[in-house]
Coordinates of C-alpha atoms in Angstrom, one line a residue:
M118 CA -104.5 -55.2 154.4
S119 CA -102.1 -52.4 156.0
R120 CA -102.5 -53.1 159.8
L121 CA -99.7 -54.9 160.6
L122 CA -97.4 -51.8 158.9
V123 CA -95.0 -52.0 161.7
L124 CA -93.3 -48.4 161.9
F125 CA -90.6 -47.1 164.6
F126 CA -87.3 -48.2 164.5
F127 CA -86.0 -46.8 167.8
S128 CA -86.5 -49.3 169.9
F129 CA -83.2 -51.3 168.8
V130 CA -80.9 -47.8 170.1
F131 CA -81.6 -47.4 173.3
G132 CA -82.9 -48.1 175.7
H133 CA -86.2 -46.2 178.2
A134 CA -85.6 -44.0 180.5
Q135 CA -88.3 -41.7 182.4
V136 CA -88.5 -38.3 182.1
P137 CA -88.0 -36.0 184.6
D138 CA -88.3 -32.7 186.1
S139 CA -85.9 -30.7 184.3
L140 CA -84.5 -31.4 180.6
R141 CA -81.0 -28.7 180.8
T142 CA -78.7 -30.6 182.6
L143 CA -79.5 -33.8 180.7
S144 CA -77.4 -34.7 177.5
S145 CA -78.4 -35.0 174.2
K146 CA -78.7 -38.8 174.4
E147 CA -80.7 -38.9 178.2
I148 CA -83.1 -36.6 176.5
Y149 CA -83.6 -38.8 172.7
Q150 CA -83.5 -41.8 175.5
I151 CA -87.4 -39.7 176.8
A152 CA -88.3 -39.3 173.6
V153 CA -88.2 -42.7 171.9
D154 CA -89.8 -43.7 176.2
K155 CA -92.9 -41.8 175.1
W156 CA -92.9 -43.0 171.1
K157 CA -93.8 -45.5 171.7
G158 CA -95.8 -45.0 174.3
G159 CA -98.3 -44.0 172.0
D160 CA -97.7 -40.1 173.6
D161 CA -96.8 -37.1 171.4
L162 CA -93.6 -35.5 171.5
D163 CA -94.2 -31.9 172.9
Q164 CA -92.6 -29.1 171.7
R165 CA -90.7 -28.8 174.8
I166 CA -89.0 -32.5 174.4
L167 CA -87.9 -31.5 170.4
K168 CA -86.8 -28.2 171.3
A169 CA -84.3 -30.2 173.8
I170 CA -83.2 -32.4 171.5
S171 CA -82.9 -29.3 168.5
D172 CA -80.4 -27.6 171.2
K173 CA -78.0 -30.2 171.8
A174 CA -78.4 -30.7 168.6
D175 CA -74.2 -29.8 168.6
D176 CA -72.4 -33.0 166.7
D177 CA -73.1 -35.2 164.2
I178 CA -74.9 -37.9 166.6
S179 CA -76.7 -35.2 168.0
K180 CA -77.7 -34.1 165.1
L181 CA -78.6 -38.2 164.0
R182 CA -81.6 -37.8 167.4
Y183 CA -82.6 -35.0 166.3
Y184 CA -83.4 -35.2 162.5
H185 CA -84.8 -39.3 163.2
M186 CA -87.6 -38.1 166.3
R187 CA -88.6 -35.4 164.4
G188 CA -89.0 -37.3 161.2
L189 CA -90.9 -39.8 163.1
Q190 CA -93.0 -36.6 164.8
E191 CA -93.2 -34.8 161.1
T192 CA -95.7 -36.7 157.8
D193 CA -95.6 -37.0 154.0
S194 CA -92.5 -35.0 152.9
L195 CA -91.5 -33.3 155.9
S196 CA -90.5 -36.6 157.1
N197 CA -89.1 -37.6 153.8
L198 CA -86.5 -33.9 154.9
F199 CA -85.9 -35.0 158.0
A200 CA -85.2 -38.6 157.1
D201 CA -82.8 -37.3 153.5
S202 CA -80.4 -35.6 156.3
L203 CA -80.4 -38.7 158.9
I204 CA -79.3 -41.3 155.4
D205 CA -76.8 -37.8 154.4
V206 CA -75.1 -38.1 158.1
S207 CA -74.6 -42.0 158.7
Q208 CA -73.6 -42.0 154.9
R209 CA -70.6 -40.2 156.0
I210 CA -69.6 -41.3 159.8
D211 CA -70.9 -44.5 158.8
D212 CA -73.5 -45.2 161.4
D213 CA -75.8 -48.1 160.3
R214 CA -78.2 -47.7 163.0
F215 CA -79.5 -45.0 161.8
L216 CA -78.9 -45.0 158.6
A217 CA -82.1 -48.1 159.0
S218 CA -83.6 -46.1 160.6
G219 CA -83.4 -43.5 157.9
Y220 CA -84.5 -46.2 154.7
F221 CA -87.2 -47.1 157.2
L222 CA -88.6 -43.5 158.0
K223 CA -88.8 -43.1 154.1
G224 CA -90.4 -47.2 153.2
R225 CA -92.7 -45.6 155.8
N226 CA -93.8 -42.5 154.3
F227 CA -93.8 -44.2 150.6
Y228 CA -96.7 -46.5 151.6
R229 CA -98.4 -44.1 153.7
S230 CA -98.5 -42.1 150.7
R231 CA -99.8 -45.4 148.8
N232 CA -96.5 -44.5 146.2
Y233 CA -95.3 -48.5 147.0
K234 CA -92.7 -49.1 144.0
E235 CA -90.8 -46.5 146.7
S236 CA -91.7 -48.6 149.5
L237 CA -90.8 -51.3 148.3
D238 CA -87.3 -49.6 146.7
N239 CA -86.6 -48.2 150.6
F240 CA -87.4 -51.4 152.9
I241 CA -85.2 -53.1 150.4
L242 CA -83.0 -50.7 151.4
T243 CA -82.8 -51.6 154.4
S244 CA -83.6 -54.5 154.6
N245 CA -79.6 -55.0 152.6
I246 CA -78.0 -52.7 156.2
L247 CA -79.4 -55.2 158.2
E248 CA -77.9 -57.6 156.3
R249 CA -74.6 -56.5 157.3
N250 CA -74.9 -55.4 160.9
R251 CA -77.8 -57.2 162.5
D252 CA -77.7 -56.1 166.3
S253 CA -81.1 -56.4 167.1
I254 CA -84.2 -59.5 166.1
A255 CA -86.3 -56.7 166.4
L256 CA -85.3 -54.6 163.7
N257 CA -85.6 -58.4 161.6
R258 CA -89.0 -58.9 162.8
L259 CA -89.9 -55.6 161.1
V260 CA -88.3 -55.7 157.7
K261 CA -89.6 -59.0 157.8
E262 CA -93.5 -57.6 158.4
N263 CA -93.2 -54.9 155.8
I264 CA -91.8 -57.4 153.3
G265 CA -94.9 -59.5 154.3
L266 CA -97.2 -57.2 153.8
I267 CA -96.9 -55.9 150.4
R268 CA -96.4 -59.5 148.9
L269 CA -100.0 -59.6 150.3
L270 CA -100.4 -56.3 148.2
I271 CA -99.0 -57.2 145.7
G272 CA -99.9 -61.2 145.9
E273 CA -97.2 -63.2 147.3
N274 CA -99.2 -65.1 149.2
K275 CA -96.9 -68.8 149.3
E276 CA -94.1 -66.0 149.7
A277 CA -96.2 -63.9 152.7
I278 CA -96.8 -67.2 154.0
L279 CA -94.1 -68.5 154.5
M280 CA -92.3 -65.3 156.4
Y281 CA -95.2 -64.8 158.6
E282 CA -94.8 -68.5 159.4
E283 CA -91.1 -67.4 160.7
L284 CA -92.8 -64.7 162.4
L285 CA -95.0 -66.8 164.9
E286 CA -91.6 -68.5 165.2
D287 CA -90.1 -65.8 166.6
Y288 CA -93.5 -64.1 168.8
Q289 CA -91.9 -65.7 172.0
D290 CA -95.9 -64.5 173.4
K291 CA -98.1 -66.0 171.9
K292 CA -101.0 -64.0 173.3
S293 CA -100.2 -60.3 171.8
D294 CA -101.1 -58.0 169.1
N295 CA -98.6 -59.0 167.0
Y296 CA -99.0 -62.6 167.4
T297 CA -102.4 -62.1 166.6
Y298 CA -102.0 -59.4 163.7
T299 CA -100.0 -62.9 162.5
L300 CA -102.3 -65.0 162.2
F301 CA -103.9 -62.3 160.2
N302 CA -102.5 -61.1 157.8
I303 CA -101.5 -65.4 157.1
A304 CA -105.2 -65.9 156.5
V305 CA -105.4 -62.8 153.7
A306 CA -102.6 -65.3 152.0
H307 CA -104.8 -68.3 152.5
H308 CA -107.7 -66.6 151.0
Q309 CA -106.0 -64.8 148.7
D310 CA -104.8 -68.3 148.1
A311 CA -108.1 -69.5 147.2
D312 CA -106.9 -71.8 150.5
Y313 CA -110.2 -71.4 152.2
K314 CA -109.9 -74.2 154.3
K315 CA -106.5 -72.6 155.7
S316 CA -106.8 -69.3 156.1
Q317 CA -110.5 -70.2 158.4
E318 CA -108.9 -72.1 160.7
Y319 CA -105.7 -68.7 161.1
V320 CA -108.5 -66.8 161.5
K321 CA -110.2 -69.3 164.1
R322 CA -107.6 -69.6 166.4
G323 CA -106.7 -65.6 165.8
L324 CA -110.7 -65.2 167.1
K325 CA -110.0 -67.4 169.9
I326 CA -106.1 -65.3 171.1
A327 CA -108.4 -61.7 169.9
N328 CA -111.2 -61.8 172.0
E329 CA -108.9 -63.7 175.2
I330 CA -106.5 -60.2 175.2
N331 CA -109.9 -58.0 173.7
S332 CA -107.9 -57.4 170.9
E333 CA -108.7 -54.8 167.8
G334 CA -107.3 -57.6 166.0
Y335 CA -110.8 -59.1 166.3
K336 CA -112.2 -57.2 164.1
Y337 CA -109.5 -57.7 161.5
L338 CA -109.6 -61.4 161.6
L339 CA -114.0 -61.3 161.9
S340 CA -113.2 -59.3 158.0
V341 CA -111.4 -63.1 156.7
Y342 CA -113.8 -65.0 158.1
A343 CA -116.8 -63.3 156.5
A344 CA -114.8 -63.2 153.0
N345 CA -114.4 -66.9 153.8
Q346 CA -117.5 -67.6 154.4
Y347 CA -118.5 -65.5 151.1
A348 CA -116.5 -68.3 149.3
F349 CA -118.1 -70.7 150.6
G350 CA -121.5 -69.6 149.1
N351 CA -122.8 -68.3 153.1
Y352 CA -123.6 -64.7 151.8
Q353 CA -125.6 -63.7 154.5
T354 CA -123.1 -65.3 157.5
A355 CA -120.9 -63.0 154.9
I356 CA -123.4 -59.5 155.2
D357 CA -123.5 -60.5 159.1
S358 CA -120.0 -60.4 160.1
L359 CA -119.3 -57.3 156.9
K360 CA -121.6 -54.7 158.8
T361 CA -119.9 -55.1 162.3
C362 CA -116.1 -54.6 160.7
I363 CA -117.5 -52.0 158.7
P364 CA -117.8 -49.0 161.1
F365 CA -114.8 -49.8 163.3
F366 CA -112.5 -49.6 159.7
K367 CA -113.8 -46.0 159.4
E368 CA -113.7 -44.8 162.8
I369 CA -110.2 -45.8 163.3
G370 CA -109.4 -45.1 160.0
D371 CA -108.7 -47.2 157.7
Y372 CA -110.0 -47.2 154.0
T373 CA -108.3 -50.1 151.9
N374 CA -110.0 -52.5 155.1
E375 CA -112.9 -50.4 154.7
S376 CA -113.2 -50.4 150.9
I377 CA -112.2 -54.5 150.6
S378 CA -115.5 -55.3 153.4
Y379 CA -117.4 -52.8 151.2
Y380 CA -116.2 -55.4 148.4
Y381 CA -117.3 -58.9 150.2
L382 CA -120.8 -57.1 151.0
G383 CA -121.4 -56.0 147.8
M384 CA -120.7 -59.1 146.2
S385 CA -123.3 -61.0 148.2
Y386 CA -125.4 -58.7 147.7
K387 CA -125.3 -60.4 144.5
E388 CA -125.0 -63.3 144.7
M389 CA -128.3 -63.4 146.6
G390 CA -130.3 -61.0 143.8
N391 CA -129.8 -57.7 145.3
V392 CA -128.5 -55.3 142.6
A393 CA -129.8 -52.1 144.0
M394 CA -127.8 -52.9 147.7
S395 CA -124.7 -54.2 145.6
K396 CA -125.5 -51.6 143.4
K397 CA -124.7 -49.7 147.4
H398 CA -122.1 -51.1 148.8
L399 CA -120.0 -51.6 145.4
N400 CA -119.8 -47.4 144.7
R401 CA -118.6 -47.0 148.1
V402 CA -115.8 -49.0 146.8
D403 CA -115.6 -46.1 144.7
S404 CA -116.1 -43.7 146.3
I405 CA -113.1 -44.4 149.2
F406 CA -110.7 -44.4 145.6
Q407 CA -111.6 -41.6 144.0
I408 CA -110.7 -40.2 147.5
T409 CA -108.2 -42.1 148.5
T410 CA -107.3 -42.5 145.1
D411 CA -105.8 -46.2 146.7
I412 CA -107.1 -49.5 145.2
Y413 CA -106.2 -53.1 146.1
P414 CA -106.4 -55.0 143.9
L415 CA -108.3 -57.2 145.4
T416 CA -111.3 -54.9 144.6
R417 CA -110.8 -54.7 140.8
P418 CA -114.0 -56.4 140.6
S419 CA -115.9 -54.2 142.1
W420 CA -116.3 -52.1 139.0
E421 CA -116.4 -55.1 136.4
T422 CA -119.8 -55.7 138.1
L423 CA -120.7 -51.6 138.2
I424 CA -120.1 -51.6 134.4
D425 CA -122.5 -54.8 133.8
F426 CA -125.6 -53.0 136.1
S427 CA -125.2 -50.4 133.8
R428 CA -124.7 -51.8 131.1
D429 CA -127.9 -54.5 131.6
E430 CA -130.3 -50.8 132.9
G431 CA -129.6 -49.3 129.7
D432 CA -128.2 -46.0 131.7
S433 CA -124.9 -45.5 129.3
Q434 CA -123.8 -42.3 130.8
A435 CA -123.7 -44.1 134.6
E436 CA -121.4 -47.0 132.3
L437 CA -118.8 -44.8 130.6
Y438 CA -117.9 -43.2 134.1
Y439 CA -117.8 -46.5 135.9
I440 CA -115.7 -47.4 132.5
K441 CA -113.5 -44.3 133.5
S442 CA -113.1 -45.3 136.5
L443 CA -111.8 -48.7 136.1
L444 CA -109.2 -46.8 133.7
K445 CA -107.3 -44.9 136.4
V446 CA -108.2 -48.1 138.6
D447 CA -105.9 -49.8 135.9
S448 CA -103.0 -47.1 135.8
V449 CA -102.7 -47.1 139.5
I450 CA -102.6 -51.1 139.7
V451 CA -99.6 -50.3 137.1
D452 CA -97.7 -47.7 138.6
N453 CA -97.9 -49.1 142.5
Y454 CA -98.1 -53.0 141.9
K455 CA -96.4 -54.1 138.8
Y456 CA -93.2 -52.4 139.5
V457 CA -93.6 -54.4 143.2
N458 CA -94.4 -57.4 141.7
S459 CA -91.8 -57.6 138.3
N460 CA -88.7 -56.2 141.3
L461 CA -89.8 -58.1 144.6
T462 CA -87.9 -61.1 144.2
A463 CA -85.4 -59.4 141.9
K464 CA -84.1 -56.8 144.2
Y465 CA -84.9 -58.9 148.0
D466 CA -83.1 -61.3 147.8
V467 CA -79.7 -60.3 146.1
P468 CA -77.1 -60.3 148.1
Q469 CA -76.2 -56.8 149.3
L470 CA -73.3 -55.1 148.1
L471 CA -70.4 -54.1 150.6
K472 CA -69.2 -51.2 149.6
D473 CA -65.1 -50.9 149.4
K474 CA -63.4 -47.8 151.3
E475 CA -60.1 -47.6 150.3
R476 CA -57.7 -45.7 152.5
L477 CA -54.9 -44.1 151.7
I478 CA -52.1 -43.2 153.5
Y479 CA -49.3 -40.9 152.0
R480 CA -45.7 -41.1 153.3
L481 CA -43.7 -38.3 152.3
E482 CA -39.7 -38.9 152.3
S483 CA -36.9 -36.3 152.2
R484 CA -33.8 -34.6 153.6
N485 CA -33.8 -31.6 155.4
T486 CA -32.9 -29.5 152.1
L487 CA -35.8 -30.2 150.7
Y488 CA -37.9 -29.1 154.3
V489 CA -37.2 -25.8 153.1
I490 CA -37.7 -25.9 150.4
I491 CA -41.0 -27.3 149.9
F492 CA -42.2 -25.2 153.1
G493 CA -40.7 -22.2 150.9
I494 CA -42.6 -22.6 148.5
V495 CA -46.2 -23.7 151.2
V496 CA -45.5 -19.8 152.5
L497 CA -46.1 -18.8 149.0
V498 CA -48.7 -20.2 147.9
A499 CA -50.1 -20.3 150.8
L500 CA -50.1 -15.9 150.7
F501 CA -50.7 -16.1 147.1
S502 CA -54.4 -18.3 147.7
F503 CA -54.8 -16.4 150.9
I504 CA -55.1 -12.5 149.0
I505 CA -57.0 -15.2 146.0
Y506 CA -58.8 -16.4 148.2
K507 CA -59.9 -12.2 149.9
K508 CA -60.8 -10.8 146.5
V509 CA -63.8 -13.7 145.9
E510 CA -65.2 -13.7 149.8
N511 CA -65.3 -9.9 150.0
K512 CA -66.9 -9.8 146.6
K513 CA -68.9 -12.8 147.7
I514 CA -69.8 -10.5 150.9
Q515 CA -71.0 -8.0 147.8
N516 CA -73.4 -10.3 146.2
Y517 CA -74.7 -11.6 149.4
K518 CA -75.4 -8.0 150.5
R519 CA -77.8 -7.1 147.2
I520 CA -79.2 -10.0 147.2
I521 CA -80.6 -9.7 150.6
A522 CA -81.4 -5.9 149.8
E523 CA -83.3 -7.2 147.1
L524 CA -85.6 -10.1 148.7
D525 CA -86.3 -7.6 151.1
A526 CA -87.5 -4.7 148.6
K527 CA -89.3 -7.0 146.3
K528 CA -90.1 -9.6 149.5
G529 CA -89.7 -12.6 148.1
Q530 CA -89.9 -12.9 144.7
A531 CA -86.9 -13.1 142.4
K532 CA -85.0 -10.7 141.3
T533 CA -85.2 -9.0 138.1
S534 CA -83.4 -9.9 135.2
S535 CA -81.2 -7.3 133.4
K536 CA -82.8 -9.1 130.5
Q537 CA -85.9 -8.8 131.2
Q538 CA -88.7 -7.4 129.2
K539 CA -86.0 -6.7 126.2
I540 CA -87.8 -8.4 123.5
K541 CA -91.2 -7.1 122.1
P542 CA -93.5 -10.0 123.2
S543 CA -94.9 -12.0 120.1
L544 CA -97.9 -12.4 122.0
S545 CA -101.4 -11.0 121.8
E546 CA -102.2 -8.7 124.9
E547 CA -104.9 -12.0 126.1
K548 CA -101.7 -14.4 125.1
L549 CA -99.3 -12.0 127.9
R550 CA -102.7 -11.9 130.3
L551 CA -103.5 -15.8 130.3
V552 CA -99.7 -17.1 130.9
G553 CA -98.4 -13.9 133.5
N554 CA -101.4 -14.8 135.3
G555 CA -101.5 -18.0 135.8
L556 CA -97.4 -18.6 135.8
A557 CA -98.5 -16.2 139.6
K558 CA -101.2 -18.1 140.6
L559 CA -98.3 -21.2 139.9
E560 CA -96.0 -19.4 141.3
E561 CA -97.5 -19.1 144.1
E562 CA -98.2 -22.2 144.7
N563 CA -94.4 -22.7 144.8
F564 CA -95.0 -25.1 141.7
F565 CA -91.1 -25.5 140.4
T566 CA -90.2 -27.5 143.4
N567 CA -91.9 -30.1 142.0
P568 CA -88.5 -32.0 140.2
K569 CA -91.4 -32.9 137.5
A570 CA -92.0 -29.2 136.6
T571 CA -92.1 -28.8 133.0
K572 CA -92.6 -25.3 130.1
A573 CA -95.3 -29.1 129.5
T574 CA -97.0 -29.5 132.9
I575 CA -97.3 -24.9 133.1
A576 CA -99.2 -25.1 130.0
K577 CA -100.5 -28.0 130.7
S578 CA -102.3 -26.0 134.3
I579 CA -102.9 -22.5 132.6
G580 CA -104.9 -24.0 130.0
T581 CA -102.6 -22.7 127.3
N582 CA -99.9 -25.0 124.8
D583 CA -95.6 -25.1 126.4
G584 CA -94.6 -22.9 123.0
Y585 CA -97.0 -20.3 124.3
V586 CA -95.0 -20.6 127.6
R587 CA -91.9 -20.6 126.2
R588 CA -92.5 -17.6 123.8
Y589 CA -93.2 -15.2 127.6
I590 CA -91.0 -16.5 129.5
K591 CA -88.4 -15.7 127.1
E592 CA -89.3 -12.6 125.7
V593 CA -91.5 -11.3 129.1
L594 CA -88.9 -12.1 131.5
G595 CA -85.6 -12.6 129.5
K596 CA -84.9 -15.9 129.7
D597 CA -85.0 -19.1 128.7
V598 CA -87.2 -22.2 130.9
P599 CA -84.4 -23.6 132.4
E600 CA -83.0 -20.6 133.8
Y601 CA -86.5 -19.4 135.0
F602 CA -86.7 -23.2 136.4
K603 CA -82.7 -22.9 138.0
E604 CA -83.4 -19.6 139.3
K605 CA -86.9 -19.9 141.0
R606 CA -85.5 -22.7 143.9
V607 CA -82.8 -21.2 144.3
M608 CA -84.6 -18.5 145.0
Y609 CA -87.5 -19.9 147.0
I610 CA -84.1 -22.0 149.0
M611 CA -82.6 -18.5 149.9
N612 CA -85.6 -17.3 151.5
R613 CA -86.5 -20.9 153.4
I614 CA -83.2 -20.1 154.9
R615 CA -83.6 -16.3 156.1
E616 CA -87.4 -17.4 157.2
D617 CA -87.4 -20.8 159.3
K618 CA -85.0 -21.6 161.6
D619 CA -85.9 -24.8 161.8
Y620 CA -84.9 -24.9 157.3
R621 CA -81.7 -24.2 158.5
K622 CA -81.1 -27.0 159.9
F623 CA -81.5 -29.5 157.5
T624 CA -79.2 -30.9 154.5
L625 CA -77.8 -29.2 151.5
S626 CA -79.1 -32.6 149.9
A627 CA -82.2 -32.3 152.0
M628 CA -82.6 -29.3 151.2
A629 CA -82.1 -29.3 147.3
K630 CA -84.5 -32.2 146.8
E631 CA -87.3 -30.2 149.2
A632 CA -86.4 -27.3 146.3
G633 CA -86.9 -29.1 143.0
F634 CA -83.3 -29.3 142.6
G635 CA -82.1 -33.0 141.8
D636 CA -78.5 -32.9 143.9
S637 CA -77.4 -30.9 146.0
Q638 CA -74.1 -30.1 143.3
Y639 CA -76.7 -29.9 140.7
M640 CA -77.9 -27.1 143.9
N641 CA -74.8 -25.5 144.1
K642 CA -74.0 -25.1 140.6
A643 CA -77.2 -23.1 140.0
F644 CA -75.9 -20.5 143.0
M645 CA -72.4 -20.1 141.6
E646 CA -73.7 -19.4 138.3
L647 CA -77.2 -17.1 139.2
Q648 CA -75.1 -15.8 142.3
G649 CA -70.9 -16.4 143.1
F650 CA -71.7 -18.4 146.2
K651 CA -72.6 -21.7 147.3
P652 CA -75.6 -22.4 149.4
T653 CA -73.8 -23.4 152.4
F654 CA -71.9 -19.2 152.4
F655 CA -76.0 -18.2 152.4
L656 CA -76.6 -20.1 154.9
K657 CA -73.3 -19.4 157.2
Q658 CA -74.3 -15.2 156.6
V659 CA -78.0 -14.9 157.2
E660 CA -76.9 -17.7 161.0
K661 CA -74.3 -14.5 161.7
E662 CA -76.4 -11.5 161.2
I663 CA -79.0 -13.8 163.5
N664 CA -76.9 -14.2 166.1
G665 CA -75.7 -10.6 166.4
N666 CA -79.2 -9.7 166.5
S667 CA -79.5 -11.7 168.9

């Protein structure tokens, strides 16, 4: 039950601001305040404000503001790129406020994509930062709410109850959405802990407040009320309440609570002996899972019940389908929940290990004669270094010009190795066409940006074996598999730098991750091996050309 995932961190950074008639004369901080205020009000940021923040991003702090707002505005992988850049710069300048925002953004994004493992890791990192920088009650509440939510997801109900009870005490306004939804989460935790009577006490308390303030939380609390009625054996009452909740969950796109509601609806009909209606609603649980590949473990008995129905009816084909679906369900539960369950307490409760900062102070003490000698040596070394530097830079510029010409001539396709087609292919014409066409299609989809891409994943996508893929890359393209991936990722980064102005604002670490490299160090090494210069050099040359032509 995911309603209480609170996503925004900016309320502790700056306060409110009114949108002025013009943005041109405002500072980066003032424009950021405007963006924060609009976002907190539930409004999307128009391009005018985002561009104004981008134009003012001329130092580290203003860049952090830009990364933060773009990270909030964007979704999924693009939001993670801005979050990575936010983290990189924050760590470099020791800004815990924006560092916490970066990890929290990633926690939000991974939660949205149902990757609870990564979501938990990033929320824990956020919590650790707050432990050493407690400058906002609101921020600590946000972390409590999200860790509490994950505890609910994995069934650590008693721990979740304690955390949400603390939040109830923290809230000053006892008639607010936050207070109502916290009551909802406590009711859920008690229900999952099989304390249905206690759960119902919180439901009734929350329904009263939600009704008074006309809160959407009313429907959420009503769904827990229905689940408790099912547990009490009042199946028709549960059905009537669930039929009221489901249209609301559909309208707002809350697949998790829609699926849970269908589960209790199907199980209520089963207990009443109506197999047809039970199958109908449990099948809707399955349909939602097939679409979202997300599963709330509480609904797992849906598939067990459908398997039993199929066996009773002698429908082997349906039984096989539901068995396969249940295996898929279990694999998702193992991937997303068991990791979280085994690591939450250990990771969340360990003290934050503060980084030791070492500063070395060099004191040079020497006589005047030594200064003269040192100065002379420095001048000679500097002159020699300058000569070497100019030679290296000239070579890099020549490489850059050659590569740009190749990129333009081939319209972004990777350069052809001098070794290509030197080896007579040992594959049949049919295999050459199969692998060649399949590889070309995967390259159009930029499959190589997936860090887990291998010759085996290529083979699986094409429908052949990895031996054919390896031989094709070796004999037709003239390179080994690691070199192939390295070249594709380097060319991808260079094309993105040339064509996408937003991409040029990313940190090197973010670029490396987005292209499939493990980190920026490996990306730098790949650039040097293949092109003779680092990506920073290529980026500066591109920006020089663009500024020179503008």
